[in-house]
Amino acid sequence: MLKISKDIYWTGYIDWDLKVFHGYKTPFGSTYNAYLIDDECPTLIDTVKYYGRDDMLRQIKEIMNPADIRYVVANHAEMDHSGAIDDIMRLAPDAEIVCPARGAEALTRHFKKNWRFKVVKTGDRLSIGKRELMFIQIPMVHWPESMATYSVTDHILFPNDAFGQHYASEERFVDELPLDRILEEAAKYYANIVLLYGPQVQKALHALKDFTIDMICPSHGLIWRDRPQIDHIMNSYDRWSSHETDPTRVLIVYDTMWKSTETMALRLKALFEEAGHLVVVRNLQEHHISDVMTDVLRSRLMLVGTPMLNNHMLPTVASFLMYLKGLQPQNRLALIFGSYGWSKAGFKEVEQFVADAGFTLGAEGQYIQFVPGEDDLQKLNMVVDQLKAQMPSV
Ligand code: FEO
């Protein structure tokens, strides 16, 4: 139990052992943040994943009898946040669950219980004693029923998944750790969880623009309380959700069979570096797709390389492109390249995947039979020139 502000406590669970979160690699674990407000009507904001229930309840009991909880705010029905709601409702049977109508439907579908719901919508306010809470629906950040809760009295925002990071640590505040470290995890979180929902994030930011926010308490990772850091993460969300990229940054992502595709990747790297671009190279044998997504988030241009295996791209590349297609980055250029033995027909499939993922193919794909010779590699100069012409000069 940790007091984060007057009468407000962190009662969450630190998941040191989490290594994968539905396909997203989390080498640094995560946290599920619940917050207890000790006011005249004690209010719990969100709960934790089911296996963190004992930790959450122990901390609540250090502050009050759980039976005294009057409201349980369910900002999001996904089970990393609702997983212990059944336990708290058993201990506090008179409590009302505060959530939007879709939240009530989702929680009922999940738990099959006849709980009492206080259905709220954007702009509704709830007095819990000395303080007043306000609710802002933020649909699709990250599910349709998602909501942010704002303490009007404390100027604290509880936005659930938004502004979170999968990062387990002893510290609870961003300003207690190196900022770059947390921003990296916040970017990875955005790229893998939120990227698809840019327009909805823009709406949420618009809805919050006139709020005074002295603290952002997300449902994962560390709390933002330093003014420049709050501005930084909100501005980052604005840029990311507008699909702004570093216009000079190039991502090369590939897999290789007999190093022909790798040879092409390295020549492309050298050509873009000679032109002054920042180039990031990710071999999918070494880099997880959820890490590569952070590079996608930042890069204006992505070059995707694969050899042909049985007339298709390599499975690592297919996995990456399927994942990418679900996340739909916009306003980005791409080029497909690779090597083949006797048929290059399968590259059409790769091009289609990348186009369907939201990219504009900036030049004709570059496909070389068997092993590239210097004459083949020289041909890459022209395509690099074509792509450079579509990017700002560096
Ligand atoms: Fe952290 Fe969408 O759940």
GROMACS .gro file of C-alpha atoms and ligand atoms in nm:
model
  397
    1MET     CA    1   0.000   0.000   0.000
    2LEU     CA    2   0.139   0.336  -0.099
    3LYS     CA    3  -0.015   0.679  -0.049
    4ILE     CA    4   0.015   0.866  -0.378
    5SER     CA    5  -0.184   1.175  -0.279
    6LYS     CA    6  -0.401   1.291   0.010
    7ASP     CA    7  -0.635   0.997   0.094
    8ILE     CA    8  -0.549   0.818  -0.232
    9TYR     CA    9  -0.357   0.490  -0.226
   10TRP     CA   10  -0.202   0.259  -0.486
   11THR     CA   11  -0.335  -0.090  -0.413
   12GLY     CA   12  -0.216  -0.270  -0.726
   13TYR     CA   13  -0.009  -0.574  -0.809
   14ILE     CA   14   0.344  -0.589  -0.947
   15ASP     CA   15   0.371  -0.875  -1.199
   16TRP     CA   16   0.746  -0.933  -1.202
   17ASP     CA   17   0.708  -1.266  -1.385
   18LEU     CA   18   0.493  -1.158  -1.680
   19LYS     CA   19   0.687  -1.231  -1.997
   20VAL     CA   20   0.413  -1.231  -2.261
   21PHE     CA   21   0.093  -1.026  -2.271
   22HIS     CA   22  -0.130  -1.165  -2.548
   23GLY     CA   23   0.153  -1.185  -2.798
   24TYR     CA   24   0.342  -0.879  -2.672
   25LYS     CA   25   0.675  -0.968  -2.511
   26THR     CA   26   0.709  -0.807  -2.170
   27PRO     CA   27   1.065  -0.882  -2.054
   28PHE     CA   28   1.032  -0.623  -1.778
   29GLY     CA   29   0.699  -0.754  -1.645
   30SER     CA   30   0.408  -0.524  -1.577
   31THR     CA   31   0.181  -0.390  -1.305
   32TYR     CA   32  -0.196  -0.381  -1.269
   33ASN     CA   33  -0.273  -0.059  -1.088
   34ALA     CA   34  -0.575  -0.024  -0.860
   35TYR     CA   35  -0.632   0.293  -0.660
   36LEU     CA   36  -0.831   0.332  -0.339
   37ILE     CA   37  -0.975   0.671  -0.242
   38ASP     CA   38  -1.044   0.691   0.132
   39ASP     CA   39  -1.328   0.942   0.129
   40GLU     CA   40  -1.672   0.941   0.293
   41CYS     CA   41  -1.783   0.698   0.020
   42PRO     CA   42  -1.467   0.489  -0.020
   43THR     CA   43  -1.403   0.426  -0.387
   44LEU     CA   44  -1.181   0.168  -0.555
   45ILE     CA   45  -1.069   0.254  -0.906
   46ASP     CA   46  -1.011  -0.065  -1.106
   47THR     CA   47  -0.884  -0.396  -0.973
   48VAL     CA   48  -0.602  -0.630  -1.075
   49LYS     CA   49  -0.544  -0.954  -1.267
   50TYR     CA   50  -0.695  -1.250  -1.083
   51TYR     CA   51  -0.366  -1.377  -0.941
   52GLY     CA   52  -0.292  -1.039  -0.784
   53ARG     CA   53  -0.613  -1.040  -0.580
   54ASP     CA   54  -0.452  -1.133  -0.246
   55ASP     CA   55  -0.198  -0.852  -0.276
   56MET     CA   56  -0.471  -0.602  -0.361
   57LEU     CA   57  -0.698  -0.713  -0.076
   58ARG     CA   58  -0.412  -0.710   0.176
   59GLN     CA   59  -0.333  -0.351   0.088
   60ILE     CA   60  -0.698  -0.244   0.101
   61LYS     CA   61  -0.732  -0.405   0.445
   62GLU     CA   62  -0.437  -0.201   0.568
   63ILE     CA   63  -0.645   0.109   0.495
   64MET     CA   64  -1.005   0.005   0.567
   65ASN     CA   65  -1.250  -0.277   0.593
   66PRO     CA   66  -1.322  -0.373   0.228
   67ALA     CA   67  -1.691  -0.402   0.324
   68ASP     CA   68  -1.692  -0.022   0.359
   69ILE     CA   69  -1.615   0.033  -0.009
   70ARG     CA   70  -1.911   0.215  -0.160
   71TYR     CA   71  -1.808   0.242  -0.525
   72VAL     CA   72  -1.592   0.029  -0.752
   73VAL     CA   73  -1.509   0.224  -1.066
   74ALA     CA   74  -1.454  -0.013  -1.358
   75ASN     CA   75  -1.278   0.196  -1.619
   76HIS     CA   76  -1.222  -0.110  -1.838
   77ALA     CA   77  -1.368  -0.462  -1.840
   78GLU     CA   78  -1.056  -0.640  -1.972
   79MET     CA   79  -0.955  -0.900  -1.719
   80ASP     CA   80  -0.617  -0.756  -1.632
   81HIS     CA   81  -0.822  -0.486  -1.458
   82SER     CA   82  -1.145  -0.666  -1.371
   83GLY     CA   83  -0.988  -0.997  -1.269
   84ALA     CA   84  -1.036  -0.933  -0.897
   85ILE     CA   85  -1.367  -0.745  -0.915
   86ASP     CA   86  -1.555  -1.060  -0.815
   87ASP     CA   87  -1.347  -1.081  -0.496
   88ILE     CA   88  -1.404  -0.720  -0.399
   89MET     CA   89  -1.778  -0.742  -0.473
   90ARG     CA   90  -1.800  -1.048  -0.248
   91LEU     CA   91  -1.638  -0.852   0.035
   92ALA     CA   92  -1.831  -0.533  -0.038
   93PRO     CA   93  -2.174  -0.661  -0.143
   94ASP     CA   94  -2.334  -0.318  -0.105
   95ALA     CA   95  -2.091  -0.150  -0.341
   96GLU     CA   96  -2.204  -0.020  -0.677
   97ILE     CA   97  -1.992  -0.067  -0.987
   98VAL     CA   98  -1.952   0.262  -1.171
   99CYS     CA   99  -1.903   0.221  -1.546
  100PRO     CA  100  -2.060   0.301  -1.884
  101ALA     CA  101  -2.351   0.091  -2.013
  102ARG     CA  102  -2.117  -0.114  -2.232
  103GLY     CA  103  -1.896  -0.177  -1.931
  104ALA     CA  104  -2.192  -0.317  -1.737
  105GLU     CA  105  -2.275  -0.544  -2.031
  106ALA     CA  106  -1.915  -0.660  -2.066
  107LEU     CA  107  -1.870  -0.728  -1.693
  108THR     CA  108  -2.199  -0.918  -1.682
  109ARG     CA  109  -2.091  -1.127  -1.983
  110HIS     CA  110  -1.759  -1.199  -1.814
  111PHE     CA  111  -1.872  -1.275  -1.459
  112LYS     CA  112  -2.244  -1.372  -1.483
  113LYS     CA  113  -2.329  -1.187  -1.160
  114ASN     CA  114  -2.620  -0.961  -1.070
  115TRP     CA  115  -2.411  -0.675  -0.941
  116ARG     CA  116  -2.549  -0.326  -0.884
  117PHE     CA  117  -2.429  -0.090  -1.155
  118LYS     CA  118  -2.423   0.287  -1.154
  119VAL     CA  119  -2.416   0.358  -1.525
  120VAL     CA  120  -2.233   0.677  -1.622
  121LYS     CA  121  -2.148   0.859  -1.941
  122THR     CA  122  -1.909   1.137  -2.040
  123GLY     CA  123  -1.950   1.444  -1.821
  124ASP     CA  124  -2.132   1.270  -1.537
  125ARG     CA  125  -2.008   1.356  -1.191
  126LEU     CA  126  -2.020   1.161  -0.868
  127SER     CA  127  -1.969   1.307  -0.524
  128ILE     CA  128  -1.788   1.064  -0.295
  129GLY     CA  129  -1.763   1.297   0.003
  130LYS     CA  130  -1.499   1.568   0.007
  131ARG     CA  131  -1.421   1.507  -0.357
  132GLU     CA  132  -1.602   1.479  -0.684
  133LEU     CA  133  -1.522   1.235  -0.962
  134MET     CA  134  -1.598   1.296  -1.327
  135PHE     CA  135  -1.616   1.036  -1.602
  136ILE     CA  136  -1.499   1.057  -1.962
  137GLN     CA  137  -1.573   0.773  -2.201
  138ILE     CA  138  -1.270   0.692  -2.417
  139PRO     CA  139  -1.407   0.417  -2.644
  140MET     CA  140  -1.145   0.188  -2.804
  141VAL     CA  141  -0.869   0.310  -2.576
  142HIS     CA  142  -0.857   0.021  -2.545
  143TRP     CA  143  -1.201  -0.147  -2.567
  144PRO     CA  144  -1.541  -0.001  -2.658
  145GLU     CA  145  -1.640   0.041  -2.294
  146SER     CA  146  -1.315   0.209  -2.183
  147MET     CA  147  -1.349   0.512  -1.960
  148ALA     CA  148  -1.124   0.758  -1.778
  149THR     CA  149  -1.204   0.884  -1.430
  150TYR     CA  150  -1.096   1.231  -1.320
  151SER     CA  151  -1.085   1.356  -0.966
  152VAL     CA  152  -1.205   1.713  -1.006
  153THR     CA  153  -1.086   1.788  -0.654
  154ASP     CA  154  -0.734   1.645  -0.684
  155HIS     CA  155  -0.676   1.708  -1.057
  156ILE     CA  156  -0.581   1.342  -1.094
  157LEU     CA  157  -0.664   1.145  -1.407
  158PHE     CA  158  -0.717   0.769  -1.396
  159PRO     CA  159  -0.717   0.680  -1.767
  160ASN     CA  160  -0.673   0.303  -1.734
  161ASP     CA  161  -0.473   0.165  -2.031
  162ALA     CA  162  -0.391   0.507  -2.179
  163PHE     CA  163  -0.042   0.640  -2.096
  164GLY     CA  164   0.056   0.302  -1.946
  165GLN     CA  165   0.370   0.094  -1.979
  166HIS     CA  166   0.441  -0.271  -1.919
  167TYR     CA  167   0.712  -0.221  -1.660
  168ALA     CA  168   0.747  -0.380  -1.318
  169SER     CA  169   0.950  -0.187  -1.064
  170GLU     CA  170   0.975  -0.102  -0.697
  171GLU     CA  171   0.919   0.260  -0.792
  172ARG     CA  172   0.568   0.390  -0.858
  173PHE     CA  173   0.644   0.725  -1.022
  174VAL     CA  174   0.800   0.793  -1.361
  175ASP     CA  175   1.024   1.063  -1.210
  176GLU     CA  176   1.195   0.804  -0.989
  177LEU     CA  177   1.348   0.627  -1.290
  178PRO     CA  178   1.539   0.737  -1.601
  179LEU     CA  179   1.278   0.899  -1.823
  180ASP     CA  180   1.411   0.748  -2.147
  181ARG     CA  181   1.358   0.400  -2.009
  182ILE     CA  182   0.992   0.463  -1.932
  183LEU     CA  183   0.926   0.652  -2.254
  184GLU     CA  184   1.063   0.353  -2.446
  185GLU     CA  185   0.816   0.123  -2.271
  186ALA     CA  186   0.533   0.375  -2.317
  187ALA     CA  187   0.612   0.386  -2.691
  188LYS     CA  188   0.620   0.007  -2.713
  189TYR     CA  189   0.288  -0.008  -2.526
  190TYR     CA  190   0.131   0.244  -2.764
  191ALA     CA  191   0.267   0.068  -3.074
  192ASN     CA  192   0.138  -0.273  -2.968
  193ILE     CA  193  -0.187  -0.194  -2.787
  194VAL     CA  194  -0.318   0.143  -2.900
  195LEU     CA  195  -0.180   0.210  -3.251
  196LEU     CA  196  -0.496   0.091  -3.429
  197TYR     CA  197  -0.707   0.347  -3.244
  198GLY     CA  198  -0.549   0.678  -3.352
  199PRO     CA  199  -0.877   0.863  -3.421
  200GLN     CA  200  -1.019   0.749  -3.087
  201VAL     CA  201  -0.703   0.863  -2.904
  202GLN     CA  202  -0.736   1.201  -3.075
  203LYS     CA  203  -1.095   1.224  -2.949
  204ALA     CA  204  -0.987   1.131  -2.598
  205LEU     CA  205  -0.709   1.393  -2.600
  206HIS     CA  206  -0.957   1.650  -2.725
  207ALA     CA  207  -1.198   1.560  -2.444
  208LEU     CA  208  -0.918   1.608  -2.189
  209LYS     CA  209  -0.764   1.924  -2.332
  210ASP     CA  210  -0.924   2.169  -2.088
  211PHE     CA  211  -0.859   1.960  -1.777
  212THR     CA  212  -0.596   2.057  -1.525
  213ILE     CA  213  -0.399   1.738  -1.480
  214ASP     CA  214  -0.147   1.723  -1.197
  215MET     CA  215  -0.111   1.346  -1.200
  216ILE     CA  216  -0.186   1.066  -1.448
  217CYS     CA  217  -0.244   0.730  -1.282
  218PRO     CA  218  -0.254   0.466  -1.557
  219SER     CA  219  -0.349   0.104  -1.503
  220HIS     CA  220  -0.007  -0.028  -1.607
  221GLY     CA  221   0.338   0.081  -1.502
  222LEU     CA  222   0.438   0.408  -1.345
  223ILE     CA  223   0.247   0.721  -1.247
  224TRP     CA  224   0.313   1.054  -1.419
  225ARG     CA  225   0.326   1.351  -1.177
  226ASP     CA  226   0.604   1.578  -1.304
  227ARG     CA  227   0.455   1.858  -1.515
  228PRO     CA  228   0.704   1.843  -1.807
  229GLN     CA  229   0.677   1.462  -1.809
  230ILE     CA  230   0.294   1.479  -1.817
  231ASP     CA  231   0.317   1.720  -2.111
  232HIS     CA  232   0.571   1.494  -2.278
  233ILE     CA  233   0.359   1.179  -2.267
  234MET     CA  234   0.043   1.365  -2.372
  235ASN     CA  235   0.226   1.526  -2.665
  236SER     CA  236   0.370   1.187  -2.759
  237TYR     CA  237   0.018   1.040  -2.767
  238ASP     CA  238  -0.089   1.330  -2.986
  239ARG     CA  239   0.197   1.266  -3.232
  240TRP     CA  240   0.160   0.888  -3.231
  241SER     CA  241  -0.217   0.899  -3.279
  242SER     CA  242  -0.170   1.145  -3.568
  243HIS     CA  243   0.070   0.887  -3.720
  244GLU     CA  244   0.354   1.137  -3.714
  245THR     CA  245   0.687   0.966  -3.771
  246ASP     CA  246   1.050   1.064  -3.779
  247PRO     CA  247   1.063   1.155  -4.146
  248THR     CA  248   1.427   1.059  -4.183
  249ARG     CA  249   1.411   0.726  -4.003
  250VAL     CA  250   1.426   0.398  -4.198
  251LEU     CA  251   1.338   0.055  -4.062
  252ILE     CA  252   1.470  -0.256  -4.236
  253VAL     CA  253   1.297  -0.570  -4.113
  254TYR     CA  254   1.377  -0.905  -4.267
  255ASP     CA  255   1.452  -1.272  -4.232
  256THR     CA  256   1.697  -1.463  -4.444
  257MET     CA  257   1.761  -1.822  -4.550
  258TRP     CA  258   2.107  -1.832  -4.716
  259LYS     CA  259   2.200  -1.468  -4.651
  260SER     CA  260   2.092  -1.337  -4.994
  261THR     CA  261   1.808  -1.129  -4.846
  262GLU     CA  262   2.044  -1.022  -4.568
  263THR     CA  263   2.301  -0.906  -4.824
  264MET     CA  264   2.031  -0.691  -4.983
  265ALA     CA  265   1.925  -0.560  -4.641
  266LEU     CA  266   2.278  -0.454  -4.558
  267ARG     CA  267   2.329  -0.284  -4.894
  268LEU     CA  268   2.003  -0.094  -4.848
  269LYS     CA  269   2.119   0.006  -4.500
  270ALA     CA  270   2.449   0.137  -4.636
  271LEU     CA  271   2.277   0.336  -4.911
  272PHE     CA  272   2.034   0.507  -4.675
  273GLU     CA  273   2.307   0.575  -4.420
  274GLU     CA  274   2.525   0.731  -4.689
  275ALA     CA  275   2.233   0.964  -4.757
  276GLY     CA  276   2.227   1.064  -4.389
  277HIS     CA  277   1.925   0.864  -4.274
  278LEU     CA  278   1.900   0.693  -3.939
  279VAL     CA  279   1.858   0.323  -4.023
  280VAL     CA  280   1.738   0.054  -3.783
  281VAL     CA  281   1.788  -0.307  -3.894
  282ARG     CA  282   1.585  -0.588  -3.736
  283ASN     CA  283   1.641  -0.953  -3.827
  284LEU     CA  284   1.323  -1.132  -3.724
  285GLN     CA  285   1.527  -1.430  -3.605
  286GLU     CA  286   1.666  -1.203  -3.334
  287HIS     CA  287   1.394  -0.945  -3.270
  288HIS     CA  288   1.041  -1.007  -3.148
  289ILE     CA  289   0.762  -0.858  -3.354
  290SER     CA  290   0.636  -0.657  -3.057
  291ASP     CA  291   0.977  -0.488  -3.031
  292VAL     CA  292   0.982  -0.421  -3.405
  293MET     CA  293   0.646  -0.244  -3.368
  294THR     CA  294   0.818   0.030  -3.165
  295ASP     CA  295   1.044   0.088  -3.467
  296VAL     CA  296   0.741   0.091  -3.697
  297LEU     CA  297   0.583   0.356  -3.474
  298ARG     CA  298   0.878   0.589  -3.530
  299SER     CA  299   0.980   0.522  -3.890
  300ARG     CA  300   0.861   0.695  -4.203
  301LEU     CA  301   0.989   0.416  -4.429
  302MET     CA  302   0.986   0.040  -4.373
  303LEU     CA  303   1.174  -0.204  -4.596
  304VAL     CA  304   1.051  -0.563  -4.563
  305GLY     CA  305   1.276  -0.844  -4.682
  306THR     CA  306   1.212  -1.215  -4.718
  307PRO     CA  307   1.328  -1.505  -4.930
  308MET     CA  308   1.070  -1.738  -5.082
  309LEU     CA  309   1.001  -2.068  -4.909
  310ASN     CA  310   0.761  -2.297  -5.095
  311ASN     CA  311   0.633  -1.992  -5.286
  312HIS     CA  312   0.555  -1.793  -4.972
  313MET     CA  313   0.735  -1.554  -4.740
  314LEU     CA  314   0.917  -1.701  -4.440
  315PRO     CA  315   0.687  -1.773  -4.143
  316THR     CA  316   0.862  -1.511  -3.926
  317VAL     CA  317   0.783  -1.243  -4.184
  318ALA     CA  318   0.423  -1.368  -4.221
  319SER     CA  319   0.379  -1.349  -3.845
  320PHE     CA  320   0.512  -0.993  -3.837
  321LEU     CA  321   0.295  -0.879  -4.127
  322MET     CA  322  -0.019  -1.036  -3.983
  323TYR     CA  323   0.047  -0.857  -3.654
  324LEU     CA  324   0.119  -0.532  -3.841
  325LYS     CA  325  -0.203  -0.563  -4.041
  326GLY     CA  326  -0.401  -0.572  -3.719
  327LEU     CA  327  -0.236  -0.253  -3.593
  328GLN     CA  328  -0.277  -0.051  -3.918
  329PRO     CA  329  -0.003   0.214  -3.912
  330GLN     CA  330  -0.083   0.504  -4.147
  331ASN     CA  331   0.112   0.768  -4.344
  332ARG     CA  332   0.413   0.545  -4.399
  333LEU     CA  333   0.607   0.423  -4.701
  334ALA     CA  334   0.728   0.070  -4.767
  335LEU     CA  335   0.945  -0.129  -5.005
  336ILE     CA  336   0.951  -0.508  -5.040
  337PHE     CA  337   1.274  -0.687  -5.126
  338GLY     CA  338   1.416  -1.037  -5.115
  339SER     CA  339   1.558  -1.334  -5.296
  340TYR     CA  340   1.400  -1.631  -5.468
  341GLY     CA  341   1.501  -1.955  -5.637
  342TRP     CA  342   1.271  -2.023  -5.931
  343SER     CA  343   0.954  -1.820  -5.880
  344LYS     CA  344   0.897  -1.476  -5.741
  345ALA     CA  345   0.517  -1.502  -5.758
  346GLY     CA  346   0.494  -1.517  -5.379
  347PHE     CA  347   0.620  -1.160  -5.343
  348LYS     CA  348   0.279  -1.039  -5.464
  349GLU     CA  349   0.137  -1.178  -5.141
  350VAL     CA  350   0.396  -0.986  -4.937
  351GLU     CA  351   0.316  -0.664  -5.123
  352GLN     CA  352  -0.055  -0.718  -5.064
  353PHE     CA  353  -0.002  -0.777  -4.690
  354VAL     CA  354   0.201  -0.459  -4.653
  355ALA     CA  355  -0.051  -0.254  -4.852
  356ASP     CA  356  -0.335  -0.401  -4.645
  357ALA     CA  357  -0.145  -0.302  -4.331
  358GLY     CA  358  -0.183   0.062  -4.437
  359PHE     CA  359   0.151   0.132  -4.608
  360THR     CA  360   0.206   0.299  -4.944
  361LEU     CA  361   0.447   0.100  -5.159
  362GLY     CA  362   0.694   0.372  -5.253
  363ALA     CA  363   0.875   0.184  -5.531
  364GLU     CA  364   0.869  -0.141  -5.723
  365GLY     CA  365   0.972  -0.443  -5.516
  366GLN     CA  366   1.332  -0.561  -5.559
  367TYR     CA  367   1.364  -0.936  -5.606
  368ILE     CA  368   1.692  -1.114  -5.691
  369GLN     CA  369   1.732  -1.475  -5.803
  370PHE     CA  370   1.949  -1.695  -5.581
  371VAL     CA  371   2.255  -1.495  -5.474
  372PRO     CA  372   2.287  -1.122  -5.545
  373GLY     CA  373   2.591  -1.014  -5.745
  374GLU     CA  374   2.735  -0.664  -5.744
  375ASP     CA  375   2.538  -0.583  -6.059
  376ASP     CA  376   2.214  -0.680  -5.881
  377LEU     CA  377   2.304  -0.475  -5.576
  378GLN     CA  378   2.387  -0.173  -5.791
  379LYS     CA  379   2.024  -0.174  -5.904
  380LEU     CA  380   1.922  -0.091  -5.549
  381ASN     CA  381   2.074   0.258  -5.592
  382MET     CA  382   1.789   0.359  -5.819
  383VAL     CA  383   1.514   0.240  -5.589
  384VAL     CA  384   1.678   0.409  -5.289
  385ASP     CA  385   1.687   0.734  -5.489
  386GLN     CA  386   1.317   0.692  -5.567
  387LEU     CA  387   1.233   0.644  -5.200
  388LYS     CA  388   1.455   0.929  -5.083
  389ALA     CA  389   1.269   1.159  -5.320
  390GLN     CA  390   0.950   1.083  -5.122
  391MET     CA  391   1.114   1.164  -4.787
  392PRO     CA  392   1.242   1.495  -4.652
  393SER     CA  393   1.606   1.554  -4.734
  394VAL     CA  394   1.846   1.507  -4.444
  395FEO    FE1  395  -0.474  -0.336  -1.962
  395FEO    FE2  396  -0.701  -0.334  -2.226
  395FEO     O1  397  -0.623  -0.391  -2.063
   0.00000   0.00000   0.00000
